[in-house]
Amino acid sequence: QVQLVESGGGLVQPGGSLRLSCAASGSIISINRISWYRQAPGKQRELVAVITSGGTTIIYGDSVKGRFTISRGDAKNTVDLQMNSLKPEDTAVYYCSAVTVGASYWGRGTQVTVSS
């Protein structure tokens, strides 16, 4: 099994930046890809970004292209989401998800609030 823990959320002003981190533990060698999703109250869950275990394939949602960057973190078994030029509409709970052969795993989420 895989355990995921998100960190780095908080309150930031519009135009500011935050860096989220997803730390994986357990059967990490079985992870094929890690994704960031977000969900705001009253809205559908939205795919933010995807990275393969090798970091060779990266996908971004249209709403965050040019502003967010997904990458392998400096710490081993981590994936970061660098969020720049944040907007109020980026406010949501951000979730890390890992996919293996035959299973998927989710973290508890971390709240990101963009407000002036």
XYZ file of C-alpha atoms in Angstrom, residues 1-5 23-31 76-77 98 100 105:
19
model
C 0.000 0.000 0.000
C 0.929 3.643 -0.414
C 0.523 6.480 2.042
C 0.446 10.082 0.863
C 0.813 13.239 2.924
C 5.349 12.757 0.362
C 4.836 9.090 -0.471
C 5.653 6.097 1.680
C 4.997 2.383 1.553
C 5.212 0.527 -1.754
C 6.529 3.548 -3.582
C 8.263 1.520 -6.291
C 4.835 0.464 -7.509
C 3.691 4.032 -8.207
C 13.285 11.535 -1.860
C 9.841 10.172 -2.703
C -0.851 8.064 -6.594
C -0.243 1.898 -9.108
C -4.348 6.236 -3.229
